């Protein structure tokens, strides 16, 4: 009994709550965090001067009449009122951008996922093909590639000659309102390399045991894709979807070059950012352009929030075991 009593007493001493370490004095805490702020200072200075400062200046200019040469004049909500009620080209650019995003984003993600599935299997030369498919993402946003794209779809271009072999003569697609936006969309889809790499990383994380169990249950390749692969990569799909929608609403270079800086014939390829550029740097309406930029920011933020809220119903996280 004395042994039990001593053990119980020792156990009680062991279970006694540990004393909290005394908090470091404020001076010592400042000394510890000082080096961290020194290392963070370049980023803090850059973010303040190059991001936060211009954003605040843009927010102020959105409520002014400013032409780069005279002092900004406060006009309140006039820029937004004119934008929503009097500017037909603004609404046309919104409609063109929505069509561009709705068509290009799903096709681009489908192409990226399809190629990622093909490259997920170990074959000879897989590394070369991965690099080859990723290369357009590095070059696609450049002006030179957009010029090449314009020549491909222009009059007597490769596409026109190829279609001519089948008796289809369309002519210059970039100069026709019916096809100008399609050429910009095709250029966007061609840049599927970046989401492909992300899909490929997600496919590598799918446990092989799931495929083996599905195969034992008699599931074929299509059933395994929809019942195993697709649910397991939904977090990656959400990530790619958010990135691609943001990028689609910010697309500029392709529409600028292919549309000769005017938005194509009859404003058929006038994306929102291109119209913003025209207002700011062609018409010198910096206040109006700033208002358009903030409208775009708010719209992208709303779409991103809606996507994350909807993800609770269709994104599967294996660790949680729920949708």
PDB file of C-alpha atoms in Angstrom, residues 134 202 212 247 291:
ATOM      1  CA  UNK A 134       4.184  23.278 -71.423  1.00  0.00           C
ATOM      2  CA  UNK A 202      -2.835  16.102 -58.873  1.00  0.00           C
ATOM      3  CA  UNK A 212      -7.222  -1.558 -58.066  1.00  0.00           C
ATOM      4  CA  UNK A 247      -6.743  35.055 -66.241  1.00  0.00           C
ATOM      5  CA  UNK A 291     -13.379  53.143 -62.490  1.00  0.00           C
TER       6      UNK A 291
END
